[in-house]
XYZ file of C-alpha atoms in Angstrom:
532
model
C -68.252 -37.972 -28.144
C -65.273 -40.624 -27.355
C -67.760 -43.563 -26.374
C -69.643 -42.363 -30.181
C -66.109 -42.203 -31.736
C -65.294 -45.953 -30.647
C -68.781 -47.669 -31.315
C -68.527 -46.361 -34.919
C -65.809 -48.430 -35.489
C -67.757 -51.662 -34.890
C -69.029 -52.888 -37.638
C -73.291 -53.925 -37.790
C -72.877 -57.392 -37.660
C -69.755 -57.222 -35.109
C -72.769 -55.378 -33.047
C -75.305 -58.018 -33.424
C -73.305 -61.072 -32.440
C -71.325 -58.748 -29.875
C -68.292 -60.414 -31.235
C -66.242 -58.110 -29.349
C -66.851 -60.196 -26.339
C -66.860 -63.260 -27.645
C -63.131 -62.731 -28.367
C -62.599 -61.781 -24.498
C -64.396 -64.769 -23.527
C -61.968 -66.769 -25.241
C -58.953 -65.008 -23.600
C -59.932 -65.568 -20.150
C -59.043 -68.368 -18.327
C -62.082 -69.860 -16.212
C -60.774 -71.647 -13.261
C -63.488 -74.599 -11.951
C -64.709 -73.820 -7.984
C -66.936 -75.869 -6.122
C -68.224 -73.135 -4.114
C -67.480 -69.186 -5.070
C -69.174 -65.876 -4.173
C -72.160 -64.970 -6.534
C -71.292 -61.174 -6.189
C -67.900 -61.474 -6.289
C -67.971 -63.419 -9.557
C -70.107 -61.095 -11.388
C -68.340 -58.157 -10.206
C -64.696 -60.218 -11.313
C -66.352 -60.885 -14.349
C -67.873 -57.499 -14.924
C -64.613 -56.000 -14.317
C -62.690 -58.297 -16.435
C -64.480 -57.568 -19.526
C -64.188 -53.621 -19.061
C -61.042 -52.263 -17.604
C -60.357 -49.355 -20.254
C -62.801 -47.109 -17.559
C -61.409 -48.702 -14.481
C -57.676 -47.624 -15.808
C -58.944 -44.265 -16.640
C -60.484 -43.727 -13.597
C -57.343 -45.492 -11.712
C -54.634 -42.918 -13.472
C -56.841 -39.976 -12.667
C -57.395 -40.362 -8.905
C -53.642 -41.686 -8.603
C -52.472 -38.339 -9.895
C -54.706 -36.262 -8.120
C -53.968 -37.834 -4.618
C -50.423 -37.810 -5.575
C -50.362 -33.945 -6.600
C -53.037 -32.699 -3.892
C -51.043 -34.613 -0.802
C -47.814 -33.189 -1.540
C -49.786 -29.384 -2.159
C -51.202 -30.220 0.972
C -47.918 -31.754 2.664
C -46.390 -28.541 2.002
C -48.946 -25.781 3.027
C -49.105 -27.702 6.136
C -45.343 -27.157 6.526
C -45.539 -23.696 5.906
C -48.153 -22.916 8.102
C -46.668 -24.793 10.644
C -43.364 -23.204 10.059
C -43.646 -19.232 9.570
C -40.719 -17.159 8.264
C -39.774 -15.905 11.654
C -37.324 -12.834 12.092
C -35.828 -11.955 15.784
C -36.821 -8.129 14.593
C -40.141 -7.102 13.313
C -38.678 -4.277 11.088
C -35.114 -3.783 9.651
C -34.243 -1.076 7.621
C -31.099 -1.014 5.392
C -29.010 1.332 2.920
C -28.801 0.974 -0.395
C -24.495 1.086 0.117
C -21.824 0.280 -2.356
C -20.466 -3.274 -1.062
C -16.516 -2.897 -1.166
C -14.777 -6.334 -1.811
C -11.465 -4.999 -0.033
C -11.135 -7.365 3.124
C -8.286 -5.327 4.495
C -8.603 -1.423 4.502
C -11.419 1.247 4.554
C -12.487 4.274 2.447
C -11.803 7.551 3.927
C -15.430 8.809 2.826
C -18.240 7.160 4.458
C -21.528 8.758 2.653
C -24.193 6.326 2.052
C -24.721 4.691 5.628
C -27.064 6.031 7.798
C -26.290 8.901 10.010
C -26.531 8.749 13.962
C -29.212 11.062 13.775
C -31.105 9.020 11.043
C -30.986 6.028 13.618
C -32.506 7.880 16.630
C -35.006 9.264 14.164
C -35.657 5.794 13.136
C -35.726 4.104 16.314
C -38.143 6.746 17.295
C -41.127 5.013 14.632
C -44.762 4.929 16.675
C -45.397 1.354 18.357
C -41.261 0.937 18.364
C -40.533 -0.601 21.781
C -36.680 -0.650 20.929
C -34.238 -0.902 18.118
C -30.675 -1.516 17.712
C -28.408 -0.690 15.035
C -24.941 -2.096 13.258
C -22.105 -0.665 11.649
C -19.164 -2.532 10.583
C -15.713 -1.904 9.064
C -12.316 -3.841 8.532
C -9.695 -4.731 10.557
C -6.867 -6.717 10.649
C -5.583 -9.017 13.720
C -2.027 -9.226 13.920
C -0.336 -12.289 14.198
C 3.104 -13.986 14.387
C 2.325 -16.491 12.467
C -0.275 -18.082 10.155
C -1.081 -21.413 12.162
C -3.360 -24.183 10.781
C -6.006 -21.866 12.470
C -5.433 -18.869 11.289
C -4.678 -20.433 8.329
C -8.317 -21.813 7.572
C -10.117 -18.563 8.939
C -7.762 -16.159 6.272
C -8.682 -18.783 3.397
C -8.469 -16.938 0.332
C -8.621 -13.576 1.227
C -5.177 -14.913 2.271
C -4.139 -17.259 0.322
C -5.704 -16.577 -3.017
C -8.008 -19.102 -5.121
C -6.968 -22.442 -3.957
C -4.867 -25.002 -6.583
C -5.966 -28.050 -5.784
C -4.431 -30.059 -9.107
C -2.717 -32.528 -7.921
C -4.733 -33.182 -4.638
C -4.020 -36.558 -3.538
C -6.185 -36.574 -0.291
C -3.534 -35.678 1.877
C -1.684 -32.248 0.783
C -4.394 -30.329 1.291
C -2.617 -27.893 2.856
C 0.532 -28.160 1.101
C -1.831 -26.827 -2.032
C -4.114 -24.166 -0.296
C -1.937 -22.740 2.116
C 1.680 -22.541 0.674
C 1.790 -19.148 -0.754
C 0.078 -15.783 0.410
C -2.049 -13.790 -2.220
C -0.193 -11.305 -4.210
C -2.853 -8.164 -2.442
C -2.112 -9.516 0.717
C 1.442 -9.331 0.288
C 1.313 -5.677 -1.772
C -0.834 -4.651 1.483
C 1.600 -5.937 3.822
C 4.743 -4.158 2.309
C 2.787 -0.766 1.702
C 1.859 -0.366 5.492
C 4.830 -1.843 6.996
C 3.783 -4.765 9.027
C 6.284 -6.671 10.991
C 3.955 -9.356 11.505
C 1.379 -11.211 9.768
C -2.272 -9.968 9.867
C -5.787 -11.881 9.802
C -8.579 -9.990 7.972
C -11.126 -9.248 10.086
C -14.517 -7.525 10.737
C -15.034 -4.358 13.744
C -18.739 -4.858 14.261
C -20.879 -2.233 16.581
C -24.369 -2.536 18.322
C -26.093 -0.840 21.036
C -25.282 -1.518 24.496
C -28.850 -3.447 25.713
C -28.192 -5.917 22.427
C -24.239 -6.216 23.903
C -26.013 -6.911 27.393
C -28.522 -10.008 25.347
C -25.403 -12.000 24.383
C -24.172 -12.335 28.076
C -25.458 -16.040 27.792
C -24.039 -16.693 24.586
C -20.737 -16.059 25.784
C -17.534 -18.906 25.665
C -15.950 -17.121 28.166
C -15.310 -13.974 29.631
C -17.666 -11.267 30.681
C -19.049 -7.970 29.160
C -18.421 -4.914 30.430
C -19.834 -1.956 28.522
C -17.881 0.695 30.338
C -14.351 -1.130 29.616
C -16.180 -1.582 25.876
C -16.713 2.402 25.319
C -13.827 3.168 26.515
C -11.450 0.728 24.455
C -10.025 -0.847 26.731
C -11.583 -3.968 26.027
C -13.468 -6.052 23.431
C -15.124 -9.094 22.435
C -13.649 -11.795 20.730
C -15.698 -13.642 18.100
C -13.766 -16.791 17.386
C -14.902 -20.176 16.962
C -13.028 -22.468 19.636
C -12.005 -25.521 16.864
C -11.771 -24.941 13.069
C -11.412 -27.267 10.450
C -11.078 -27.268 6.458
C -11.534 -30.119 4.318
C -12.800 -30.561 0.795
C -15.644 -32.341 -1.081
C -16.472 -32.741 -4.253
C -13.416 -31.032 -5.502
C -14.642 -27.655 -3.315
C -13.079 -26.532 -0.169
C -15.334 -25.884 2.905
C -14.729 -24.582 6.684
C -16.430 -25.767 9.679
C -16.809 -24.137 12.763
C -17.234 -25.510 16.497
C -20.726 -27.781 16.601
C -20.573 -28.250 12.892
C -17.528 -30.367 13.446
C -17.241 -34.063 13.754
C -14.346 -36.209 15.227
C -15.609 -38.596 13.014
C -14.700 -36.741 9.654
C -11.274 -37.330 7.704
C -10.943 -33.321 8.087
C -7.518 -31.597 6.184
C -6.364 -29.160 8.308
C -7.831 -28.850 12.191
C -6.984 -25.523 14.376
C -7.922 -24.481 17.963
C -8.360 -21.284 19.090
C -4.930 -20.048 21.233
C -6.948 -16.819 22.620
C -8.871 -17.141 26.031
C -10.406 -14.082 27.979
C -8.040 -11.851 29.416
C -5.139 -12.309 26.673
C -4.103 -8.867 24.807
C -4.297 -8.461 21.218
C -3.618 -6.210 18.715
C -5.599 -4.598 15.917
C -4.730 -2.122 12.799
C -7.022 -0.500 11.231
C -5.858 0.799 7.232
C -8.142 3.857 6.520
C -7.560 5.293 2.883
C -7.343 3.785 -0.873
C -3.339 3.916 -1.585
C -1.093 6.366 1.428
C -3.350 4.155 4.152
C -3.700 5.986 7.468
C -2.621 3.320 10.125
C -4.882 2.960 13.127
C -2.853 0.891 15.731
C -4.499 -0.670 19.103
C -3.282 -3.006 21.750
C -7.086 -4.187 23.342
C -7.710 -6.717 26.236
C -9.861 -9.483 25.471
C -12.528 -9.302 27.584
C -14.942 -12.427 26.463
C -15.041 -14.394 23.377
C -18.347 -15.596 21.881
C -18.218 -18.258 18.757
C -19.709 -16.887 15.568
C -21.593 -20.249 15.537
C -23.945 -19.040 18.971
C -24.447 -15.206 16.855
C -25.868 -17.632 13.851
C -28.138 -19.852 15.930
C -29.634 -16.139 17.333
C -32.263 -14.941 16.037
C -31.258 -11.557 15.339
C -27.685 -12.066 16.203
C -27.113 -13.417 13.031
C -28.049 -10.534 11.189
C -25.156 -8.984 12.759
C -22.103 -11.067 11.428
C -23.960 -11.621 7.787
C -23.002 -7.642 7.721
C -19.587 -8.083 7.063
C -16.307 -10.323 6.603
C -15.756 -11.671 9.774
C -18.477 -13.880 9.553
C -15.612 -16.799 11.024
C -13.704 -14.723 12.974
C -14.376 -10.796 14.305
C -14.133 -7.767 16.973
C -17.584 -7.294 18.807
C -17.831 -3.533 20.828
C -20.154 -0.855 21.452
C -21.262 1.909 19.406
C -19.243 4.474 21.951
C -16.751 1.656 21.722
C -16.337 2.030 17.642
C -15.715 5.752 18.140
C -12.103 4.618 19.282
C -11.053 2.876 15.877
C -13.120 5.435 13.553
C -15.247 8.238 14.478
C -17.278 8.341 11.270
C -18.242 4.864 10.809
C -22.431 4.918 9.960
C -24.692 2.514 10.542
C -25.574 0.042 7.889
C -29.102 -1.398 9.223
C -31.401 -0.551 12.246
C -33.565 -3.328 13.930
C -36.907 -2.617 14.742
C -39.169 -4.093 17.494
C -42.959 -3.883 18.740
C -44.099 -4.966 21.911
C -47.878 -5.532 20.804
C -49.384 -7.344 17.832
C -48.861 -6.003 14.723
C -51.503 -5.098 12.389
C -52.216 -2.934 9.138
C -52.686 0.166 11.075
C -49.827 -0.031 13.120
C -47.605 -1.770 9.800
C -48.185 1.568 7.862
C -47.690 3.772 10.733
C -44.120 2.375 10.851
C -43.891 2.275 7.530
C -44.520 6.144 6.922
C -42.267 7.024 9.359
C -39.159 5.580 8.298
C -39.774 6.141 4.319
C -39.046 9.603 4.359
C -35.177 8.628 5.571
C -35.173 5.773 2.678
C -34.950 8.350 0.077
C -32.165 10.069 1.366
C -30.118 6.400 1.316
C -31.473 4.650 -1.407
C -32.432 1.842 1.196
C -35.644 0.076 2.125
C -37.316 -1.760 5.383
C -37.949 -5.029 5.782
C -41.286 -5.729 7.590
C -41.513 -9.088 9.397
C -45.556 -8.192 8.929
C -45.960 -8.340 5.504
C -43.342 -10.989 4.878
C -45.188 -13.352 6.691
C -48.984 -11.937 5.193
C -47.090 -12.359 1.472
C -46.606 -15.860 2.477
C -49.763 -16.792 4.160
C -51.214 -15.096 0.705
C -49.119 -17.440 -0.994
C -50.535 -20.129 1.029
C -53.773 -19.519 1.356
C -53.985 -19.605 -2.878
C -52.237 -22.576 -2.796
C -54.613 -24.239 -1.015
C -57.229 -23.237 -3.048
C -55.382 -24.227 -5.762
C -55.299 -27.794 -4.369
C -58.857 -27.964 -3.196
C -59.695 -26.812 -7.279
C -57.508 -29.289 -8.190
C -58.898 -32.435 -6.338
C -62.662 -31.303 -7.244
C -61.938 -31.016 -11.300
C -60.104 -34.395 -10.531
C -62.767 -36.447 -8.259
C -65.702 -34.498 -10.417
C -64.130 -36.434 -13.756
C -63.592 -39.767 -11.976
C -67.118 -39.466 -10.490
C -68.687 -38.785 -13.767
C -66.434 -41.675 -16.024
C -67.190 -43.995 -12.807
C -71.029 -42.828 -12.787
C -71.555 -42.816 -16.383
C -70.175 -46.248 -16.620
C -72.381 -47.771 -14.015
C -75.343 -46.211 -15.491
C -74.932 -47.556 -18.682
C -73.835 -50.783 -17.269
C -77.127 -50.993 -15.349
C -79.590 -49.793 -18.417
C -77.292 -52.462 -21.092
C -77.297 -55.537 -18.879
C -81.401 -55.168 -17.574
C -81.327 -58.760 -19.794
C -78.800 -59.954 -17.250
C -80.619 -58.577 -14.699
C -83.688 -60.051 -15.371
C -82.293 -63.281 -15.891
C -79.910 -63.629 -12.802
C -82.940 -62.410 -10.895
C -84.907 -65.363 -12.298
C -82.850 -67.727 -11.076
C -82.953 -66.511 -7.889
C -80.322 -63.094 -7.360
C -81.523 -60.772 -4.866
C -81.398 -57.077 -4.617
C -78.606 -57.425 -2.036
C -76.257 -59.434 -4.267
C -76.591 -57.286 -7.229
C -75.603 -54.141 -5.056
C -72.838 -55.739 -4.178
C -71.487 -57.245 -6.845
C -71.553 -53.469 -8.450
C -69.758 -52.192 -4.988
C -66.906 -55.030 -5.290
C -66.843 -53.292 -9.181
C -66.077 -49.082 -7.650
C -64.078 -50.581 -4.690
C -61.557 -52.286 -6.746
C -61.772 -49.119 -9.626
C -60.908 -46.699 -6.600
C -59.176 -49.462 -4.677
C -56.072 -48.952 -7.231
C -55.952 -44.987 -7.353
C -56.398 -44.947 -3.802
C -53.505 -47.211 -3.562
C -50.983 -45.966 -6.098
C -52.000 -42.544 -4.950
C -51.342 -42.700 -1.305
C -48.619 -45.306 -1.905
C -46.440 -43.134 -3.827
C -46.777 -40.411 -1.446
C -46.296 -42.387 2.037
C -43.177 -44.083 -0.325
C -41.725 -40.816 -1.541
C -41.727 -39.505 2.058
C -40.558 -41.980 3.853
C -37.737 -41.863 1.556
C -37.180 -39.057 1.472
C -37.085 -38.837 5.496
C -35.067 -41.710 5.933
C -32.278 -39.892 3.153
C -32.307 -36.854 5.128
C -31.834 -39.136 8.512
C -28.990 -40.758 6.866
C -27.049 -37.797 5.529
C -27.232 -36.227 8.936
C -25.795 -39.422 10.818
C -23.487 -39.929 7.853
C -19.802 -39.911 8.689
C -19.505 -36.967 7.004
C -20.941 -34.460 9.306
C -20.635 -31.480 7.289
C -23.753 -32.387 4.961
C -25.843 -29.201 5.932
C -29.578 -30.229 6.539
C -31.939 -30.880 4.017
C -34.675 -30.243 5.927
C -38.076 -32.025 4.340
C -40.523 -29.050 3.563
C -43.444 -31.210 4.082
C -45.405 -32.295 6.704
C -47.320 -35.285 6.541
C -50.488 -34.532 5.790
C -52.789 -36.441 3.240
C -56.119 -35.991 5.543
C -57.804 -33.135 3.319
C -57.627 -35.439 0.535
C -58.431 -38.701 2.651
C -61.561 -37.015 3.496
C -62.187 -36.054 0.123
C -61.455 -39.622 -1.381
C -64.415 -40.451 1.363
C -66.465 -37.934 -0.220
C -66.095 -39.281 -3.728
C -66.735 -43.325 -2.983
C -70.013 -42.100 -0.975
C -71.489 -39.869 -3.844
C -70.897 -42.551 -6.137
C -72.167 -45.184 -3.887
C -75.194 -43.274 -3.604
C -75.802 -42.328 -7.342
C -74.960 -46.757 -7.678
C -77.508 -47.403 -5.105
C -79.949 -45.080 -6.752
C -79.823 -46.334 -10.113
C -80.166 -50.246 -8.809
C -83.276 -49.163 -6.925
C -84.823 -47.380 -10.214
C -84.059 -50.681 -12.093
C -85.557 -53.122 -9.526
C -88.441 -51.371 -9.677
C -89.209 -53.397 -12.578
C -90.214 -56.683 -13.155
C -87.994 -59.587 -14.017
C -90.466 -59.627 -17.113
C -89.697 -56.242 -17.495
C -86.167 -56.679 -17.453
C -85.630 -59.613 -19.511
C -88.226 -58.050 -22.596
C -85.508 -55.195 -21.956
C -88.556 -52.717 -21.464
């Protein structure tokens, strides 16, 4: 219908004297040569006279290559990359999260019960399981150092004021008066001293005896640990605080760089073997004080528990996510008897498939109810995504083939009727002596420059877009400000599928070209000329 639309808007006798390309001729600039290319001239000339297809076709494949590479890029990535958990199954309770940084509720219904977590960590195909509960503490202190100072932050020290910030009272305007809880909490329960907020975490004894390596210094010892004597530290070694952007940020240990114009820097003043002591506030107004002098007996940087697989999953529980008190489940029972656990860790030994997924699955459901929780399966997390990426791909592969079909048939169609309008041509150039050979080329010259330019925009823009946006990501990691998290590229590079298909799509039209100039030389140049 378009190619209808446009030819009835020439008029008859427009038609007859094909005045339409008369008026090109006279717009083109014909440069003399003493010798030229015969194919390459009729295919320059060809393509000259009729570039509204060639742009069409040109848009269409530079938009499909551009769309399919980057669908391609990033199932590739994805694939490549799987969600990976250090657990295969994690089941949670559906608890009320209490903002209070500094005491603990009396009640503790709505955690899972020790026998819940045996009965749990008893699920068919479970090789072993661990299990954390958490409450507050608080760290007493003589003083709130430049340390101290950046790990209270505004549990502390209230929402920060920075109006006024001149680059260099940072701490003059974050730090110089404690929050009015803080001080309301310290005058109800009668501390001498100052206290850090903190978190009490507690795990199983063979996920205490994992972190050996992890350890800053020190050593565990799981008897010293259920007994109270001792406990672990977790305390970054250096601590810093600086703002950006009019937003204040902490970083901890590796994430720090000498080379940044930090605020405020601390160190760490504890080392294994130093005595500290804890309070524990258990109630909502006439707090029951819960008062411990411990021994240190390792410290282990929250930044090694975040790098850990499942380690991480352990801090992310509670407050102390920068600074805490690591013990054993036996050990916990000398702060607070009651505490419950607030998610169990699954793990299977063999591969995992439906079967054995709904085996688990059954098992722990039953105890869900009773806690308004749910489980987390590492399985179908990971068959969700491959779902997701698996239709992508199709997706993509649809895409490309409703693309390439429609160039294939404008660039087909074109050539066809190209061929049957010119036979006069034809006929004529093969008078004076054309062969086959230059005609086929001079019509190849025409699709390699039409798919020459889609190609080329197409995988252009890609290869320019990623390399880009590589070297920006390279840059704001080496940048003197080392606190830029990564922005880690979600793509790999990977615009082969569609390479492959761009192959396809120049040799079917090739073909169907090569086809249709056969059919025509079939006939005479008598033939052609008479327009037969």
């Amino acid at each position: 219908m378009i190619p209808i639309i446009f030819a009835t808007r020439i008029t008859p006798m427009q038609a007859i004297r094909n005045i339409d390309v008369s008026r090109k001729m006279k717009t083109k600039k014909i440069k003399s040569q003493k010798q030229f290319s015969v194919p390459k001239l009729l295919a320059k000339r060809t393509m000259a006279f009729y570039k509204g297809n060639q742009i069409a076709v040109s848009l269409i494949l530079a938009s499909t290559i551009l769309l399919s590479c980057f669908g391609f890029s990033s199932v590739s990535y994805k694939k490549n990359h799987p969600y990976i958990r250090g657990y295969d199954y994690s089941v949670f309770c559906g608890y009320y999260y209490d903002p209070d940084v500094f005491t603990n509720p009396l009640e503790k219904s709505g955690a899972i019960s020790d026998s819940d977590k045996q009965t749990i960590s008893a699920a068919p195909y479970t090789s072993k399981a661990f299990g954390v509960k958490n409450c507050n503490i608080n760290v007493l202190i003589d003083k709130y150092t430049d340390y101290f100072k950046i790990l209270g932050g505004r549990s502390v020290f209230g929402d920060y004021n920075l109006e006024g910030y001149n680059g260099n009272n940072f701490a003059e305007l974050a730090y110089n008066h404690f929050d009015k809880y803080y001080s309301r909490i310290k005058a109800q329960t009668g501390f001498t001293k100052d206290f850090l907020p903190s978190t009490l975490y507690a795990v199983d004894d063979w996920k205490l005896e994992e972190m050996e390596e992890q350890l800053v210094s020190g050593e565990i010892n799981l008897d010293k640990l259920a007994s109270g004597e001792e406990i672990i530290l977790i305390a970054p070694q250096k601590a810093v605080a600086y703002t950006e952007n009019n937003s204040v940020y902490v970083a901890l240990d590796d994430e720090i760089n000498d080379r940044f114009n930090y605020d405020v820097y601390g160190e760490c003043a504890y080392k294994a073997g130093d005595a500290i002591d804890l309070s524990m506030l258990m109630g909502d107004s006439d707090f029951e004080r819960i008062d411990k002098k411990v021994k240190i007996g390792a410290i282990i940087s929250p930044i090694n528990l975040e790098n850990s697989e499942t380690d991480r999953y352990i801090i992310e529980q509670g407050h102390g996510h920068r600074f805490g008190i690591l013990t054993s489940i036996a050990g916990m029972n000398n702060f607070s008897k009651n505490e419950r656990y607030q998610s169990v860790y699954m793990f299977v030994d063999s591969e995992i498939k439906d079967d054995i997924n709904d085996a688990v699955i059954s098992h722990v459901n039953p105890i869900l109810y009773k806690y308004q929780g749910g489980v987390q399966s590492n399985y179908e997390d990971n068959k969700y995504i491959e779902s997701k990426n698996n239709s992508m791909l199709v997706a993509m592969i649809l895409i490309i083939i409703i693309g390439f079909a429609i160039c294939a048939s404008l660039t087909n169609n074109a050539f066809t009727a190209s061929i049957r309008e010119r036979r006069r041509e034809l006929g004529t150039l093969r008078a004076v002596g054309i062969s086959r050979k230059d005609i086929v080329e001079s019509y190849v010259r025409q699709l390699l420059k039409t798919f020459a330019i889609g190609y080329g925009v197409g995988f252009g823009l890609f290869a320019a877009v990623y390399l880009i946006r590589t070297l920006m990501v390279y840059f704001e990691n080496q940048s003197i400000d080392p606190f830029v998290r990564t922005k880690e590229l979600e793509l790999e590079f990977n615009p082969w599928i569609t390479l492959a298909f761009c192959i396809v799509l120049f040799a079917v039209c090739g073909i169907h070209l090569w086809i249709k100039i056969k059919q025509e030389m079939k006939n005479s140049i008598i033939d052609n000329i008479r327009e037969l």
